[in-house]
Amino acid sequence: QLHLVESGGGLVQPGGSLRLSCAASGTTLDDYTIGWFRQAPGKAREGVSCIDRTEQILYYADSVKGRFTISRDNAKNMAYLEMNDLQPEDTAVYYCAADLLSRPIAHLMCDAQLIEYTYWGQGVQVTVSG
């Protein structure tokens, strides 16, 4: 019932910035935990950053901590991932996902190998090169 669409990807040089957006439709995002995941060719999908419905529980992968910021605007039914100081190793397809997690836990809610989110966007390419 929930439909997610990502936008804002593209090609940037190392050190550059991008802001990814996730637009939801079909129902409100108010009660959903939101996650940003990424997958590079030949690599497993990894959780980048996740945020619970109250914005009180947050997770950032060690590789992006201090560079990326997750946010949400429930009134606009949107979520965002601001990515700063991008590096070539950040190159991947980025996905927005959402799920009605019963009890979000910071160090588990973004574990791509453990948590299977119900709703996913189509993915957007982020390429860092130069």
Short mmCIF file of N, CA and C in Angstrom, two decimals:
data_model
loop_
_atom_site.label_atom_id
_atom_site.label_comp_id
_atom_site.label_asym_id
_atom_site.label_seq_id
_atom_site.Cartn_x
_atom_site.Cartn_y
_atom_site.Cartn_z
N GLN A 1 0.82 -1.20 0.00
CA GLN A 1 0.00 0.00 0.00
C GLN A 1 0.86 1.27 0.00
N LEU A 2 2.01 1.20 0.66
CA LEU A 2 2.94 2.31 0.69
C LEU A 2 3.87 2.24 -0.52
N HIS A 3 3.99 3.35 -1.24
CA HIS A 3 4.85 3.44 -2.42
C HIS A 3 5.92 4.48 -2.17
N LEU A 4 7.18 4.14 -2.46
CA LEU A 4 8.31 5.01 -2.22
C LEU A 4 9.06 5.26 -3.52
N VAL A 5 9.48 6.51 -3.73
CA VAL A 5 10.24 6.89 -4.91
C VAL A 5 11.40 7.77 -4.49
N GLU A 6 12.62 7.35 -4.83
CA GLU A 6 13.82 8.13 -4.52
C GLU A 6 14.15 9.09 -5.66
N SER A 7 14.83 10.16 -5.32
CA SER A 7 15.34 11.10 -6.30
C SER A 7 16.56 11.81 -5.72
N GLY A 8 17.31 12.48 -6.57
CA GLY A 8 18.42 13.29 -6.12
C GLY A 8 19.79 12.68 -6.34
N GLY A 9 19.86 11.51 -6.92
CA GLY A 9 21.14 10.89 -7.19
C GLY A 9 21.84 11.55 -8.36
N GLY A 10 23.05 11.07 -8.64
CA GLY A 10 23.79 11.60 -9.75
C GLY A 10 25.27 11.36 -9.61
N LEU A 11 26.04 12.08 -10.42
CA LEU A 11 27.49 11.98 -10.45
C LEU A 11 28.11 13.19 -9.77
N VAL A 12 28.98 12.95 -8.81
CA VAL A 12 29.69 14.02 -8.12
C VAL A 12 31.15 13.66 -7.97
N GLN A 13 31.98 14.67 -7.81
CA GLN A 13 33.40 14.46 -7.56
C GLN A 13 33.65 14.20 -6.08
N PRO A 14 34.75 13.52 -5.75
CA PRO A 14 35.07 13.32 -4.34
C PRO A 14 35.07 14.64 -3.57
N GLY A 15 34.47 14.60 -2.39
CA GLY A 15 34.32 15.79 -1.59
C GLY A 15 33.02 16.53 -1.81
N GLY A 16 32.28 16.13 -2.82
CA GLY A 16 31.03 16.78 -3.13
C GLY A 16 29.88 16.30 -2.26
N SER A 17 28.71 16.86 -2.50
CA SER A 17 27.53 16.57 -1.70
C SER A 17 26.33 16.29 -2.58
N LEU A 18 25.44 15.47 -2.06
CA LEU A 18 24.15 15.20 -2.67
C LEU A 18 23.11 15.08 -1.58
N ARG A 19 21.88 15.39 -1.92
CA ARG A 19 20.77 15.18 -1.02
C ARG A 19 19.75 14.29 -1.70
N LEU A 20 19.57 13.10 -1.15
CA LEU A 20 18.58 12.18 -1.67
C LEU A 20 17.24 12.43 -1.00
N SER A 21 16.18 12.30 -1.79
CA SER A 21 14.83 12.46 -1.28
C SER A 21 14.05 11.17 -1.49
N CYS A 22 13.14 10.91 -0.59
CA CYS A 22 12.26 9.75 -0.66
C CYS A 22 10.84 10.24 -0.48
N ALA A 23 10.05 10.15 -1.54
CA ALA A 23 8.67 10.59 -1.51
C ALA A 23 7.75 9.39 -1.33
N ALA A 24 6.85 9.48 -0.37
CA ALA A 24 5.93 8.40 -0.07
C ALA A 24 4.52 8.75 -0.54
N SER A 25 3.81 7.74 -0.96
CA SER A 25 2.42 7.90 -1.33
C SER A 25 1.66 6.64 -0.96
N GLY A 26 0.35 6.73 -0.96
CA GLY A 26 -0.49 5.60 -0.61
C GLY A 26 -0.94 5.63 0.83
N THR A 27 -0.07 6.06 1.72
CA THR A 27 -0.39 6.21 3.12
C THR A 27 0.64 7.12 3.77
N THR A 28 0.36 7.57 4.97
CA THR A 28 1.28 8.45 5.67
C THR A 28 2.49 7.68 6.19
N LEU A 29 3.62 8.38 6.27
CA LEU A 29 4.85 7.81 6.81
C LEU A 29 4.94 7.91 8.33
N ASP A 30 3.96 8.51 8.95
CA ASP A 30 4.05 8.86 10.37
C ASP A 30 4.46 7.70 11.27
N ASP A 31 3.96 6.50 10.99
CA ASP A 31 4.18 5.37 11.87
C ASP A 31 5.31 4.46 11.42
N TYR A 32 6.03 4.84 10.40
CA TYR A 32 7.04 3.98 9.80
C TYR A 32 8.44 4.35 10.22
N THR A 33 9.25 3.34 10.50
CA THR A 33 10.69 3.51 10.54
C THR A 33 11.20 3.58 9.10
N ILE A 34 12.11 4.50 8.83
CA ILE A 34 12.64 4.71 7.49
C ILE A 34 14.13 4.37 7.48
N GLY A 35 14.54 3.68 6.45
CA GLY A 35 15.94 3.34 6.29
C GLY A 35 16.46 3.69 4.92
N TRP A 36 17.72 4.09 4.87
CA TRP A 36 18.44 4.24 3.62
C TRP A 36 19.47 3.12 3.54
N PHE A 37 19.43 2.38 2.45
CA PHE A 37 20.34 1.27 2.20
C PHE A 37 21.06 1.52 0.89
N ARG A 38 22.18 0.86 0.72
CA ARG A 38 22.91 0.98 -0.53
C ARG A 38 23.52 -0.36 -0.91
N GLN A 39 23.71 -0.52 -2.21
CA GLN A 39 24.32 -1.74 -2.71
C GLN A 39 25.23 -1.40 -3.89
N ALA A 40 26.49 -1.74 -3.75
CA ALA A 40 27.46 -1.58 -4.81
C ALA A 40 27.59 -2.89 -5.58
N PRO A 41 28.00 -2.83 -6.85
CA PRO A 41 28.15 -4.06 -7.63
C PRO A 41 29.06 -5.06 -6.95
N GLY A 42 28.59 -6.30 -6.84
CA GLY A 42 29.38 -7.35 -6.24
C GLY A 42 29.46 -7.33 -4.73
N LYS A 43 28.74 -6.42 -4.10
CA LYS A 43 28.77 -6.31 -2.65
C LYS A 43 27.36 -6.50 -2.08
N ALA A 44 27.31 -6.89 -0.83
CA ALA A 44 26.03 -7.07 -0.16
C ALA A 44 25.39 -5.72 0.14
N ARG A 45 24.08 -5.73 0.23
CA ARG A 45 23.36 -4.54 0.61
C ARG A 45 23.69 -4.18 2.05
N GLU A 46 23.89 -2.91 2.31
CA GLU A 46 24.23 -2.47 3.65
C GLU A 46 23.33 -1.33 4.09
N GLY A 47 23.04 -1.31 5.37
CA GLY A 47 22.28 -0.22 5.93
C GLY A 47 23.17 1.00 6.10
N VAL A 48 22.72 2.13 5.60
CA VAL A 48 23.46 3.38 5.68
C VAL A 48 23.02 4.22 6.87
N SER A 49 21.72 4.45 6.95
CA SER A 49 21.17 5.25 8.03
C SER A 49 19.69 4.96 8.17
N CYS A 50 19.21 4.94 9.41
CA CYS A 50 17.80 4.67 9.67
C CYS A 50 17.30 5.58 10.77
N ILE A 51 15.99 5.85 10.74
CA ILE A 51 15.38 6.76 11.69
C ILE A 51 13.98 6.26 12.03
N ASP A 52 13.64 6.31 13.31
CA ASP A 52 12.32 5.83 13.72
C ASP A 52 11.28 6.92 13.56
N ARG A 53 10.05 6.59 13.83
CA ARG A 53 8.94 7.50 13.58
C ARG A 53 9.01 8.78 14.39
N THR A 54 9.60 8.72 15.58
CA THR A 54 9.68 9.88 16.46
C THR A 54 10.95 10.70 16.26
N GLU A 55 11.86 10.23 15.42
CA GLU A 55 13.16 10.85 15.18
C GLU A 55 14.06 10.78 16.41
N GLN A 56 13.73 9.93 17.37
CA GLN A 56 14.51 9.79 18.59
C GLN A 56 15.51 8.64 18.52
N ILE A 57 15.29 7.71 17.61
CA ILE A 57 16.18 6.57 17.46
C ILE A 57 16.82 6.65 16.09
N LEU A 58 18.13 6.77 16.07
CA LEU A 58 18.89 6.97 14.83
C LEU A 58 20.03 5.97 14.74
N TYR A 59 20.38 5.65 13.51
CA TYR A 59 21.54 4.80 13.26
C TYR A 59 22.29 5.33 12.06
N TYR A 60 23.62 5.31 12.16
CA TYR A 60 24.49 5.60 11.04
C TYR A 60 25.57 4.54 10.96
N ALA A 61 25.80 4.04 9.77
CA ALA A 61 26.93 3.14 9.57
C ALA A 61 28.22 3.87 9.89
N ASP A 62 29.19 3.15 10.44
CA ASP A 62 30.46 3.77 10.80
C ASP A 62 31.11 4.48 9.62
N SER A 63 30.93 3.93 8.44
CA SER A 63 31.58 4.46 7.25
C SER A 63 31.02 5.82 6.83
N VAL A 64 29.82 6.18 7.30
CA VAL A 64 29.22 7.45 6.90
C VAL A 64 29.01 8.39 8.07
N LYS A 65 29.28 7.94 9.27
CA LYS A 65 29.06 8.75 10.46
C LYS A 65 29.86 10.05 10.38
N GLY A 66 29.18 11.15 10.63
CA GLY A 66 29.81 12.46 10.54
C GLY A 66 29.74 13.09 9.17
N ARG A 67 29.39 12.32 8.16
CA ARG A 67 29.29 12.83 6.79
C ARG A 67 27.85 12.86 6.28
N PHE A 68 27.05 11.89 6.69
CA PHE A 68 25.67 11.78 6.22
C PHE A 68 24.71 12.17 7.33
N THR A 69 23.55 12.70 6.95
CA THR A 69 22.51 13.06 7.90
C THR A 69 21.16 12.59 7.37
N ILE A 70 20.46 11.81 8.18
CA ILE A 70 19.12 11.37 7.81
C ILE A 70 18.10 12.30 8.46
N SER A 71 17.01 12.55 7.77
CA SER A 71 15.94 13.37 8.32
C SER A 71 14.61 12.95 7.69
N ARG A 72 13.55 13.43 8.30
CA ARG A 72 12.23 13.13 7.76
C ARG A 72 11.30 14.31 8.02
N ASP A 73 10.31 14.44 7.17
CA ASP A 73 9.29 15.47 7.31
C ASP A 73 7.96 14.78 7.12
N ASN A 74 7.36 14.38 8.23
CA ASN A 74 6.12 13.61 8.16
C ASN A 74 4.99 14.42 7.54
N ALA A 75 4.98 15.73 7.76
CA ALA A 75 3.94 16.57 7.19
C ALA A 75 3.97 16.55 5.67
N LYS A 76 5.16 16.41 5.10
CA LYS A 76 5.32 16.34 3.65
C LYS A 76 5.40 14.91 3.13
N ASN A 77 5.35 13.95 4.03
CA ASN A 77 5.47 12.54 3.67
C ASN A 77 6.77 12.29 2.91
N MET A 78 7.86 12.84 3.45
CA MET A 78 9.16 12.77 2.80
C MET A 78 10.23 12.33 3.78
N ALA A 79 11.27 11.73 3.26
CA ALA A 79 12.48 11.45 4.01
C ALA A 79 13.67 11.85 3.17
N TYR A 80 14.79 12.12 3.83
CA TYR A 80 15.96 12.65 3.13
C TYR A 80 17.23 12.00 3.66
N LEU A 81 18.24 12.00 2.81
CA LEU A 81 19.58 11.62 3.21
C LEU A 81 20.54 12.64 2.63
N GLU A 82 21.09 13.49 3.49
CA GLU A 82 22.10 14.45 3.06
C GLU A 82 23.47 13.80 3.15
N MET A 83 24.18 13.81 2.05
CA MET A 83 25.47 13.15 1.96
C MET A 83 26.53 14.19 1.65
N ASN A 84 27.48 14.34 2.55
CA ASN A 84 28.56 15.30 2.41
C ASN A 84 29.91 14.59 2.34
N ASP A 85 30.89 15.29 1.80
CA ASP A 85 32.24 14.75 1.66
C ASP A 85 32.21 13.35 1.05
N LEU A 86 31.52 13.23 -0.05
CA LEU A 86 31.36 11.92 -0.69
C LEU A 86 32.69 11.39 -1.20
N GLN A 87 32.86 10.10 -1.10
CA GLN A 87 34.07 9.41 -1.51
C GLN A 87 33.73 8.33 -2.51
N PRO A 88 34.70 7.88 -3.31
CA PRO A 88 34.42 6.84 -4.30
C PRO A 88 33.78 5.59 -3.72
N GLU A 89 34.13 5.23 -2.49
CA GLU A 89 33.54 4.05 -1.88
C GLU A 89 32.07 4.22 -1.54
N ASP A 90 31.55 5.44 -1.65
CA ASP A 90 30.12 5.67 -1.47
C ASP A 90 29.32 5.35 -2.72
N THR A 91 29.99 5.09 -3.82
CA THR A 91 29.30 4.78 -5.06
C THR A 91 28.45 3.52 -4.91
N ALA A 92 27.17 3.64 -5.21
CA ALA A 92 26.24 2.53 -5.05
C ALA A 92 24.87 2.96 -5.53
N VAL A 93 23.97 2.00 -5.62
CA VAL A 93 22.55 2.31 -5.76
C VAL A 93 21.98 2.46 -4.36
N TYR A 94 21.32 3.58 -4.12
CA TYR A 94 20.76 3.88 -2.81
C TYR A 94 19.26 3.66 -2.83
N TYR A 95 18.76 3.00 -1.80
CA TYR A 95 17.35 2.67 -1.69
C TYR A 95 16.76 3.27 -0.42
N CYS A 96 15.56 3.79 -0.55
CA CYS A 96 14.75 4.19 0.58
C CYS A 96 13.81 3.04 0.93
N ALA A 97 13.67 2.76 2.21
CA ALA A 97 12.80 1.68 2.65
C ALA A 97 12.04 2.10 3.90
N ALA A 98 10.92 1.43 4.14
CA ALA A 98 10.09 1.74 5.30
C ALA A 98 9.45 0.47 5.84
N ASP A 99 9.24 0.48 7.15
CA ASP A 99 8.62 -0.67 7.79
C ASP A 99 8.00 -0.25 9.11
N LEU A 100 6.93 -0.93 9.48
CA LEU A 100 6.28 -0.71 10.77
C LEU A 100 6.95 -1.59 11.82
N LEU A 101 8.16 -1.23 12.20
CA LEU A 101 8.89 -2.00 13.20
C LEU A 101 8.23 -1.85 14.55
N SER A 102 8.02 -2.97 15.23
CA SER A 102 7.32 -2.94 16.51
C SER A 102 8.14 -2.27 17.60
N ARG A 103 9.45 -2.46 17.57
CA ARG A 103 10.33 -1.88 18.58
C ARG A 103 11.68 -1.59 17.95
N PRO A 104 11.83 -0.42 17.35
CA PRO A 104 13.12 -0.09 16.72
C PRO A 104 14.25 -0.03 17.73
N ILE A 105 15.36 -0.64 17.38
CA ILE A 105 16.57 -0.64 18.18
C ILE A 105 17.69 -0.12 17.29
N ALA A 106 18.41 0.86 17.77
CA ALA A 106 19.34 1.60 16.92
C ALA A 106 20.35 0.70 16.22
N HIS A 107 20.97 -0.21 16.97
CA HIS A 107 22.03 -1.02 16.40
C HIS A 107 21.52 -2.23 15.62
N LEU A 108 20.21 -2.41 15.55
CA LEU A 108 19.62 -3.52 14.80
C LEU A 108 18.72 -3.06 13.66
N MET A 109 18.13 -1.89 13.77
CA MET A 109 17.10 -1.45 12.84
C MET A 109 17.63 -1.22 11.42
N CYS A 110 18.93 -1.09 11.27
CA CYS A 110 19.53 -0.83 9.96
C CYS A 110 20.42 -1.98 9.51
N ASP A 111 20.31 -3.11 10.16
CA ASP A 111 21.09 -4.29 9.80
C ASP A 111 20.43 -4.97 8.60
N ALA A 112 21.01 -4.79 7.42
CA ALA A 112 20.42 -5.31 6.20
C ALA A 112 20.37 -6.82 6.17
N GLN A 113 21.23 -7.48 6.94
CA GLN A 113 21.25 -8.94 6.98
C GLN A 113 20.23 -9.49 7.96
N LEU A 114 19.67 -8.65 8.81
CA LEU A 114 18.77 -9.10 9.87
C LEU A 114 17.35 -8.61 9.67
N ILE A 115 17.18 -7.35 9.31
CA ILE A 115 15.87 -6.75 9.20
C ILE A 115 15.45 -6.69 7.74
N GLU A 116 14.28 -7.22 7.46
CA GLU A 116 13.72 -7.18 6.11
C GLU A 116 12.62 -6.13 6.06
N TYR A 117 12.94 -4.98 5.51
CA TYR A 117 11.94 -3.92 5.38
C TYR A 117 10.89 -4.32 4.35
N THR A 118 9.67 -3.89 4.59
CA THR A 118 8.55 -4.30 3.77
C THR A 118 8.44 -3.51 2.47
N TYR A 119 8.66 -2.20 2.54
CA TYR A 119 8.45 -1.33 1.39
C TYR A 119 9.76 -0.73 0.94
N TRP A 120 9.97 -0.72 -0.38
CA TRP A 120 11.22 -0.25 -0.98
C TRP A 120 10.97 0.64 -2.17
N GLY A 121 11.82 1.64 -2.32
CA GLY A 121 11.82 2.43 -3.53
C GLY A 121 12.56 1.71 -4.64
N GLN A 122 12.60 2.34 -5.81
CA GLN A 122 13.22 1.72 -6.98
C GLN A 122 14.73 1.82 -6.99
N GLY A 123 15.29 2.67 -6.17
CA GLY A 123 16.72 2.87 -6.12
C GLY A 123 17.17 4.01 -6.99
N VAL A 124 18.25 4.67 -6.58
CA VAL A 124 18.82 5.77 -7.34
C VAL A 124 20.34 5.65 -7.32
N GLN A 125 20.97 5.88 -8.46
CA GLN A 125 22.41 5.72 -8.58
C GLN A 125 23.14 6.94 -8.03
N VAL A 126 24.13 6.68 -7.20
CA VAL A 126 25.06 7.70 -6.74
C VAL A 126 26.45 7.27 -7.16
N THR A 127 27.11 8.09 -7.95
CA THR A 127 28.44 7.79 -8.43
C THR A 127 29.39 8.91 -8.01
N VAL A 128 30.46 8.54 -7.33
CA VAL A 128 31.46 9.50 -6.87
C VAL A 128 32.76 9.18 -7.60
N SER A 129 33.17 10.08 -8.47
CA SER A 129 34.34 9.83 -9.31
C SER A 129 34.93 11.15 -9.78
N GLY A 130 36.25 11.15 -9.92
CA GLY A 130 36.93 12.33 -10.42
C GLY A 130 38.37 12.39 -9.97
#
